[in-house]
PDB file of C-alpha atoms and ligand atoms in Angstrom:
ATOM      1  CA  MET A   1     -14.802 -35.266-117.867  1.00 67.00           C
ATOM      2  CA  SER A   2     -17.048 -33.104-120.071  1.00 74.00           C
ATOM      3  CA  ALA A   3     -15.532 -30.287-122.108  1.00 79.00           C
ATOM      4  CA  ASP A   4     -18.544 -28.104-121.314  1.00 93.00           C
ATOM      5  CA  PRO A   5     -17.475 -25.885-118.361  1.00 93.00           C
ATOM      6  CA  ILE A   6     -20.990 -25.806-116.866  1.00 95.00           C
ATOM      7  CA  ALA A   7     -21.272 -29.604-116.907  1.00 95.00           C
ATOM      8  CA  ARG A   8     -17.734 -29.896-115.540  1.00 95.00           C
ATOM      9  CA  LEU A   9     -18.385 -27.606-112.598  1.00 95.00           C
ATOM     10  CA  THR A  10     -21.772 -29.279-111.984  1.00 96.00           C
ATOM     11  CA  VAL A  11     -20.109 -32.693-111.727  1.00 96.00           C
ATOM     12  CA  LEU A  12     -17.484 -31.321-109.323  1.00 96.00           C
ATOM     13  CA  PHE A  13     -20.018 -29.520-107.112  1.00 97.00           C
ATOM     14  CA  ALA A  14     -22.159 -32.682-106.995  1.00 97.00           C
ATOM     15  CA  ARG A  15     -19.228 -34.510-105.359  1.00 97.00           C
ATOM     16  CA  LEU A  16     -19.450 -32.230-102.321  1.00 96.00           C
ATOM     17  CA  PRO A  17     -21.228 -33.757 -99.308  1.00 94.00           C
ATOM     18  CA  GLY A  18     -24.923 -32.939 -99.169  1.00 95.00           C
ATOM     19  CA  VAL A  19     -25.007 -31.475-102.683  1.00 96.00           C
ATOM     20  CA  GLY A  20     -27.282 -33.227-105.190  1.00 95.00           C
ATOM     21  CA  GLU A  21     -27.261 -32.964-108.984  1.00 95.00           C
ATOM     22  CA  LYS A  22     -29.883 -30.183-109.060  1.00 96.00           C
ATOM     23  CA  THR A  23     -28.190 -28.038-106.433  1.00 97.00           C
ATOM     24  CA  ALA A  24     -24.846 -28.561-108.155  1.00 97.00           C
ATOM     25  CA  GLN A  25     -26.288 -27.241-111.388  1.00 96.00           C
ATOM     26  CA  ARG A  26     -27.861 -24.267-109.623  1.00 97.00           C
ATOM     27  CA  LEU A  27     -24.505 -23.444-108.009  1.00 97.00           C
ATOM     28  CA  ALA A  28     -22.716 -23.652-111.362  1.00 96.00           C
ATOM     29  CA  PHE A  29     -25.209 -21.237-112.936  1.00 97.00           C
ATOM     30  CA  HIS A  30     -24.898 -18.979-109.917  1.00 97.00           C
ATOM     31  CA  VAL A  31     -21.123 -18.736-110.407  1.00 96.00           C
ATOM     32  CA  LEU A  32     -21.688 -18.044-114.106  1.00 96.00           C
ATOM     33  CA  LYS A  33     -24.127 -15.199-113.372  1.00 97.00           C
ATOM     34  CA  SER A  34     -21.933 -13.649-110.647  1.00 97.00           C
ATOM     35  CA  PRO A  35     -19.361 -10.937-111.429  1.00 96.00           C
ATOM     36  CA  PRO A  36     -16.222 -12.451-113.031  1.00 94.00           C
ATOM     37  CA  GLU A  37     -14.066 -11.720-109.968  1.00 96.00           C
ATOM     38  CA  TYR A  38     -16.236 -14.073-107.910  1.00 97.00           C
ATOM     39  CA  ALA A  39     -15.227 -17.061-110.063  1.00 96.00           C
ATOM     40  CA  ARG A  40     -11.612 -15.932-109.888  1.00 96.00           C
ATOM     41  CA  ASP A  41     -11.734 -15.527-106.080  1.00 97.00           C
ATOM     42  CA  LEU A  42     -13.414 -18.913-105.742  1.00 96.00           C
ATOM     43  CA  ALA A  43     -10.758 -20.603-107.873  1.00 95.00           C
ATOM     44  CA  ALA A  44      -7.950 -18.857-105.967  1.00 95.00           C
ATOM     45  CA  ALA A  45      -9.451 -19.802-102.588  1.00 94.00           C
ATOM     46  CA  LEU A  46      -9.724 -23.458-103.679  1.00 94.00           C
ATOM     47  CA  LEU A  47      -6.099 -23.543-104.784  1.00 93.00           C
ATOM     48  CA  ALA A  48      -4.911 -21.793-101.612  1.00 91.00           C
ATOM     49  CA  LEU A  49      -6.805 -24.373 -99.566  1.00 91.00           C
ATOM     50  CA  ARG A  50      -4.672 -27.165-100.966  1.00 89.00           C
ATOM     51  CA  ASP A  51      -1.405 -25.233-101.244  1.00 92.00           C
ATOM     52  CA  GLU A  52      -1.346 -23.265 -97.993  1.00 93.00           C
ATOM     53  CA  VAL A  53      -3.291 -25.208 -95.395  1.00 94.00           C
ATOM     54  CA  ARG A  54      -1.182 -27.669 -93.427  1.00 95.00           C
ATOM     55  CA  LEU A  55      -0.952 -29.081 -89.934  1.00 96.00           C
ATOM     56  CA  CYS A  56       0.287 -26.929 -87.072  1.00 97.00           C
ATOM     57  CA  SER A  57       3.557 -28.567 -86.021  1.00 96.00           C
ATOM     58  CA  THR A  58       2.558 -28.178 -82.366  1.00 96.00           C
ATOM     59  CA  CYS A  59      -1.148 -29.057 -82.042  1.00 97.00           C
ATOM     60  CA  CYS A  60      -1.986 -30.559 -85.490  1.00 97.00           C
ATOM     61  CA  ASN A  61      -4.709 -27.958 -86.090  1.00 97.00           C
ATOM     62  CA  LEU A  62      -5.214 -27.046 -89.761  1.00 96.00           C
ATOM     63  CA  THR A  63      -3.593 -23.703 -90.461  1.00 96.00           C
ATOM     64  CA  ALA A  64      -2.040 -21.473 -93.105  1.00 93.00           C
ATOM     65  CA  GLN A  65       0.571 -20.296 -90.610  1.00 93.00           C
ATOM     66  CA  ASP A  66       2.710 -22.471 -88.376  1.00 94.00           C
ATOM     67  CA  PRO A  67       2.329 -22.331 -85.396  1.00 95.00           C
ATOM     68  CA  CYS A  68      -1.433 -21.856 -85.684  1.00 97.00           C
ATOM     69  CA  PRO A  69      -3.127 -18.732 -84.241  1.00 96.00           C
ATOM     70  CA  VAL A  70      -4.230 -20.669 -81.115  1.00 97.00           C
ATOM     71  CA  CYS A  71      -0.729 -21.925 -80.309  1.00 96.00           C
ATOM     72  CA  LYS A  72       0.707 -18.488 -81.047  1.00 97.00           C
ATOM     73  CA  ASP A  73      -1.746 -16.617 -78.798  1.00 96.00           C
ATOM     74  CA  GLN A  74       0.193 -15.702 -75.651  1.00 95.00           C
ATOM     75  CA  GLN A  75      -3.052 -14.918 -73.782  1.00 96.00           C
ATOM     76  CA  ARG A  76      -4.019 -18.587 -73.734  1.00 97.00           C
ATOM     77  CA  ASP A  77      -3.543 -20.797 -70.707  1.00 96.00           C
ATOM     78  CA  ARG A  78      -0.611 -23.070 -71.558  1.00 95.00           C
ATOM     79  CA  ARG A  79      -1.225 -25.312 -68.538  1.00 96.00           C
ATOM     80  CA  ILE A  80      -4.297 -26.992 -70.075  1.00 97.00           C
ATOM     81  CA  ILE A  81      -4.519 -28.974 -73.322  1.00 97.00           C
ATOM     82  CA  CYS A  82      -7.903 -30.023 -74.710  1.00 97.00           C
ATOM     83  CA  VAL A  83      -7.644 -33.122 -76.920  1.00 98.00           C
ATOM     84  CA  VAL A  84     -10.228 -33.332 -79.724  1.00 97.00           C
ATOM     85  CA  GLU A  85     -10.777 -35.738 -82.621  1.00 97.00           C
ATOM     86  CA  SER A  86     -11.112 -33.186 -85.404  1.00 97.00           C
ATOM     87  CA  VAL A  87     -10.737 -29.546 -86.364  1.00 97.00           C
ATOM     88  CA  PRO A  88     -14.546 -29.027 -86.508  1.00 95.00           C
ATOM     89  CA  ASP A  89     -14.596 -30.321 -82.888  1.00 95.00           C
ATOM     90  CA  LEU A  90     -11.910 -27.761 -81.963  1.00 97.00           C
ATOM     91  CA  LEU A  91     -14.039 -25.027 -83.520  1.00 95.00           C
ATOM     92  CA  ALA A  92     -17.085 -26.271 -81.576  1.00 93.00           C
ATOM     93  CA  VAL A  93     -15.172 -26.000 -78.278  1.00 94.00           C
ATOM     94  CA  GLU A  94     -13.944 -22.532 -79.291  1.00 95.00           C
ATOM     95  CA  ARG A  95     -17.543 -21.423 -79.909  1.00 92.00           C
ATOM     96  CA  THR A  96     -18.453 -22.167 -76.289  1.00 91.00           C
ATOM     97  CA  ARG A  97     -15.914 -19.492 -75.148  1.00 91.00           C
ATOM     98  CA  GLU A  98     -15.578 -21.701 -72.090  1.00 88.00           C
ATOM     99  CA  PHE A  99     -12.040 -22.852 -72.799  1.00 93.00           C
ATOM    100  CA  ARG A 100      -8.930 -20.664 -72.983  1.00 95.00           C
ATOM    101  CA  GLY A 101      -6.213 -23.314 -73.028  1.00 97.00           C
ATOM    102  CA  LEU A 102      -4.441 -25.019 -75.910  1.00 97.00           C
ATOM    103  CA  TYR A 103      -5.602 -27.895 -78.107  1.00 98.00           C
ATOM    104  CA  HIS A 104      -4.357 -31.098 -79.625  1.00 98.00           C
ATOM    105  CA  VAL A 105      -6.121 -32.545 -82.678  1.00 98.00           C
ATOM    106  CA  LEU A 106      -5.897 -36.333 -83.043  1.00 98.00           C
ATOM    107  CA  HIS A 107      -7.396 -36.477 -86.563  1.00 97.00           C
ATOM    108  CA  GLY A 108      -9.569 -39.472 -85.719  1.00 96.00           C
ATOM    109  CA  ALA A 109     -10.334 -41.934 -82.947  1.00 96.00           C
ATOM    110  CA  LEU A 110      -9.155 -45.467 -82.216  1.00 96.00           C
ATOM    111  CA  SER A 111     -11.112 -47.973 -84.272  1.00 94.00           C
ATOM    112  CA  PRO A 112      -9.342 -51.339 -84.558  1.00 87.00           C
ATOM    113  CA  LEU A 113     -12.044 -52.718 -86.883  1.00 88.00           C
ATOM    114  CA  ASP A 114     -11.330 -49.929 -89.368  1.00 91.00           C
ATOM    115  CA  GLY A 115      -7.588 -50.358 -88.975  1.00 91.00           C
ATOM    116  CA  VAL A 116      -7.159 -47.150 -86.974  1.00 94.00           C
ATOM    117  CA  GLY A 117      -4.605 -47.754 -84.231  1.00 94.00           C
ATOM    118  CA  PRO A 118      -2.582 -45.282 -82.116  1.00 94.00           C
ATOM    119  CA  ASP A 119      -0.041 -44.869 -84.939  1.00 95.00           C
ATOM    120  CA  GLN A 120      -2.718 -43.555 -87.291  1.00 95.00           C
ATOM    121  CA  LEU A 121      -3.597 -40.769 -84.838  1.00 97.00           C
ATOM    122  CA  LYS A 122      -1.551 -37.716 -83.806  1.00 97.00           C
ATOM    123  CA  ILE A 123      -0.701 -39.263 -80.452  1.00 96.00           C
ATOM    124  CA  LYS A 124       3.082 -39.327 -80.739  1.00 94.00           C
ATOM    125  CA  GLU A 125       2.882 -35.577 -81.430  1.00 95.00           C
ATOM    126  CA  LEU A 126       1.003 -35.100 -78.156  1.00 96.00           C
ATOM    127  CA  LEU A 127       3.483 -36.846 -75.864  1.00 94.00           C
ATOM    128  CA  PRO A 128       6.364 -34.338 -76.169  1.00 92.00           C
ATOM    129  CA  ARG A 129       3.903 -31.559 -75.278  1.00 94.00           C
ATOM    130  CA  ILE A 130       3.268 -33.051 -71.844  1.00 94.00           C
ATOM    131  CA  SER A 131       6.053 -31.243 -70.048  1.00 84.00           C
ATOM    132  CA  ALA A 132       6.496 -29.565 -66.703  1.00 75.00           C
ATOM    133  CA  GLY A 133       4.236 -26.644 -67.617  1.00 88.00           C
ATOM    134  CA  VAL A 134       1.178 -28.752 -68.479  1.00 95.00           C
ATOM    135  CA  GLU A 135      -1.106 -29.490 -65.517  1.00 95.00           C
ATOM    136  CA  GLU A 136      -4.234 -30.893 -67.140  1.00 96.00           C
ATOM    137  CA  VAL A 137      -5.263 -32.715 -70.303  1.00 97.00           C
ATOM    138  CA  ILE A 138      -8.997 -32.595 -71.030  1.00 96.00           C
ATOM    139  CA  VAL A 139      -9.994 -35.495 -73.264  1.00 96.00           C
ATOM    140  CA  ALA A 140     -12.861 -34.166 -75.381  1.00 95.00           C
ATOM    141  CA  THR A 141     -13.218 -37.037 -77.845  1.00 95.00           C
ATOM    142  CA  ASP A 142     -16.741 -37.850 -79.067  1.00 91.00           C
ATOM    143  CA  PRO A 143     -19.076 -39.868 -76.793  1.00 88.00           C
ATOM    144  CA  THR A 144     -18.923 -42.864 -79.136  1.00 89.00           C
ATOM    145  CA  VAL A 145     -17.405 -46.319 -78.652  1.00 90.00           C
ATOM    146  CA  GLU A 146     -14.298 -45.129 -80.552  1.00 94.00           C
ATOM    147  CA  GLY A 147     -14.116 -41.850 -78.634  1.00 94.00           C
ATOM    148  CA  GLU A 148     -14.370 -43.635 -75.261  1.00 92.00           C
ATOM    149  CA  ALA A 149     -11.723 -46.187 -76.268  1.00 94.00           C
ATOM    150  CA  THR A 150      -9.438 -43.326 -77.280  1.00 96.00           C
ATOM    151  CA  ALA A 151     -10.048 -41.532 -73.973  1.00 95.00           C
ATOM    152  CA  LEU A 152      -9.154 -44.688 -72.033  1.00 95.00           C
ATOM    153  CA  TYR A 153      -6.021 -45.243 -74.101  1.00 96.00           C
ATOM    154  CA  LEU A 154      -4.862 -41.646 -73.593  1.00 96.00           C
ATOM    155  CA  THR A 155      -5.513 -41.824 -69.858  1.00 96.00           C
ATOM    156  CA  ARG A 156      -3.321 -44.912 -69.498  1.00 95.00           C
ATOM    157  CA  LEU A 157      -0.630 -43.249 -71.564  1.00 95.00           C
ATOM    158  CA  LEU A 158      -0.658 -39.799 -69.961  1.00 95.00           C
ATOM    159  CA  LYS A 159      -1.340 -40.420 -66.273  1.00 93.00           C
ATOM    160  CA  PRO A 160       2.068 -42.045 -65.632  1.00 93.00           C
ATOM    161  CA  LEU A 161       3.600 -38.800 -66.932  1.00 92.00           C
ATOM    162  CA  GLY A 162       2.208 -37.075 -63.844  1.00 91.00           C
ATOM    163  CA  VAL A 163      -0.426 -34.955 -65.570  1.00 94.00           C
ATOM    164  CA  ARG A 164      -4.063 -34.647 -64.507  1.00 95.00           C
ATOM    165  CA  VAL A 165      -6.357 -36.270 -67.112  1.00 96.00           C
ATOM    166  CA  THR A 166     -10.042 -35.324 -67.229  1.00 95.00           C
ATOM    167  CA  ARG A 167     -12.920 -36.320 -69.505  1.00 93.00           C
ATOM    168  CA  ILE A 168     -15.755 -34.013 -70.554  1.00 89.00           C
ATOM    169  CA  ALA A 169     -19.068 -34.799 -68.856  1.00 81.00           C
ATOM    170  CA  GLN A 170     -21.848 -36.793 -70.489  1.00 71.00           C
ATOM    171  CA  GLY A 171     -23.892 -33.795 -71.579  1.00 65.00           C
ATOM    172  CA  VAL A 172     -23.238 -34.629 -75.187  1.00 61.00           C
ATOM    173  CA  PRO A 173     -25.563 -37.559 -76.045  1.00 66.00           C
ATOM    174  CA  MET A 174     -23.933 -40.981 -76.484  1.00 65.00           C
ATOM    175  CA  GLY A 175     -23.125 -41.695 -80.102  1.00 66.00           C
ATOM    176  CA  GLY A 176     -23.127 -37.976 -80.847  1.00 70.00           C
ATOM    177  CA  ASP A 177     -20.498 -35.762 -82.403  1.00 76.00           C
ATOM    178  CA  LEU A 178     -19.029 -32.814 -80.513  1.00 77.00           C
ATOM    179  CA  GLU A 179     -19.185 -30.777 -83.670  1.00 78.00           C
ATOM    180  CA  TYR A 180     -22.992 -30.806 -83.623  1.00 75.00           C
ATOM    181  CA  ALA A 181     -23.530 -30.330 -79.883  1.00 76.00           C
ATOM    182  CA  ASP A 182     -25.092 -26.987 -79.057  1.00 78.00           C
ATOM    183  CA  GLN A 183     -22.909 -24.420 -77.311  1.00 81.00           C
ATOM    184  CA  VAL A 184     -24.656 -24.610 -73.935  1.00 80.00           C
ATOM    185  CA  THR A 185     -24.493 -28.418 -73.800  1.00 82.00           C
ATOM    186  CA  LEU A 186     -20.835 -28.428 -74.737  1.00 84.00           C
ATOM    187  CA  ALA A 187     -19.990 -25.629 -72.278  1.00 84.00           C
ATOM    188  CA  ARG A 188     -21.676 -27.663 -69.484  1.00 83.00           C
ATOM    189  CA  ALA A 189     -19.837 -30.808 -70.562  1.00 84.00           C
ATOM    190  CA  LEU A 190     -16.565 -28.901 -70.237  1.00 86.00           C
ATOM    191  CA  GLN A 191     -17.454 -27.443 -66.836  1.00 84.00           C
ATOM    192  CA  GLY A 192     -18.585 -30.839 -65.543  1.00 81.00           C
ATOM    193  CA  ARG A 193     -15.469 -32.713 -66.616  1.00 89.00           C
ATOM    194  CA  ARG A 194     -14.389 -35.503 -64.312  1.00 85.00           C
ATOM    195  CA  GLU A 195     -11.141 -37.088 -63.227  1.00 85.00           C
ATOM    196  CA  MET A 196      -9.996 -40.139 -65.218  1.00 83.00           C
TER     197      MET A 196
HETATM  198 ZN1   ZN B   1      -1.379 -25.136 -83.097  1.00 67.77          ZN
END
């Protein structure tokens, strides 16, 4: 790696998704021109990201405090768990303000061709959460082949435990990602969920 700090930062910025060489250079110069505390705050925030963020031991959300703020919030409806593939998907469901239950983040979807089986997902962490208090599990995996396969797998696993399993409606286009669905579409998909 280059000894020149500008070139070094440019190379690192250019590794970020969606950032090209030119933008990376512009960002590096921007940091250089900003007040010194900005660079210090940026560096500290980057370090904290790696040192402090971990998985919530209950729902597998990413958090700096365990349990995460969602799990800790006593106002939330503990009878419903919404299962999502990723943390951005969780945030998308939160933005709809349509859901006030708890979450479970799988960190992926079943994809045998890519070597992703049930053991690679946070499924064994979900099972102990299905206790007497939980009445419904909403499976809000993406409407993709992998997301549908995951929904089917979870249904077969959870239904025998005596819990109601529902799937969000097909408002989100097939092949799409929950994260990018607009709030109204996602809110409707939640409202129109069906029995599995
Ligand atoms: Zn949590």
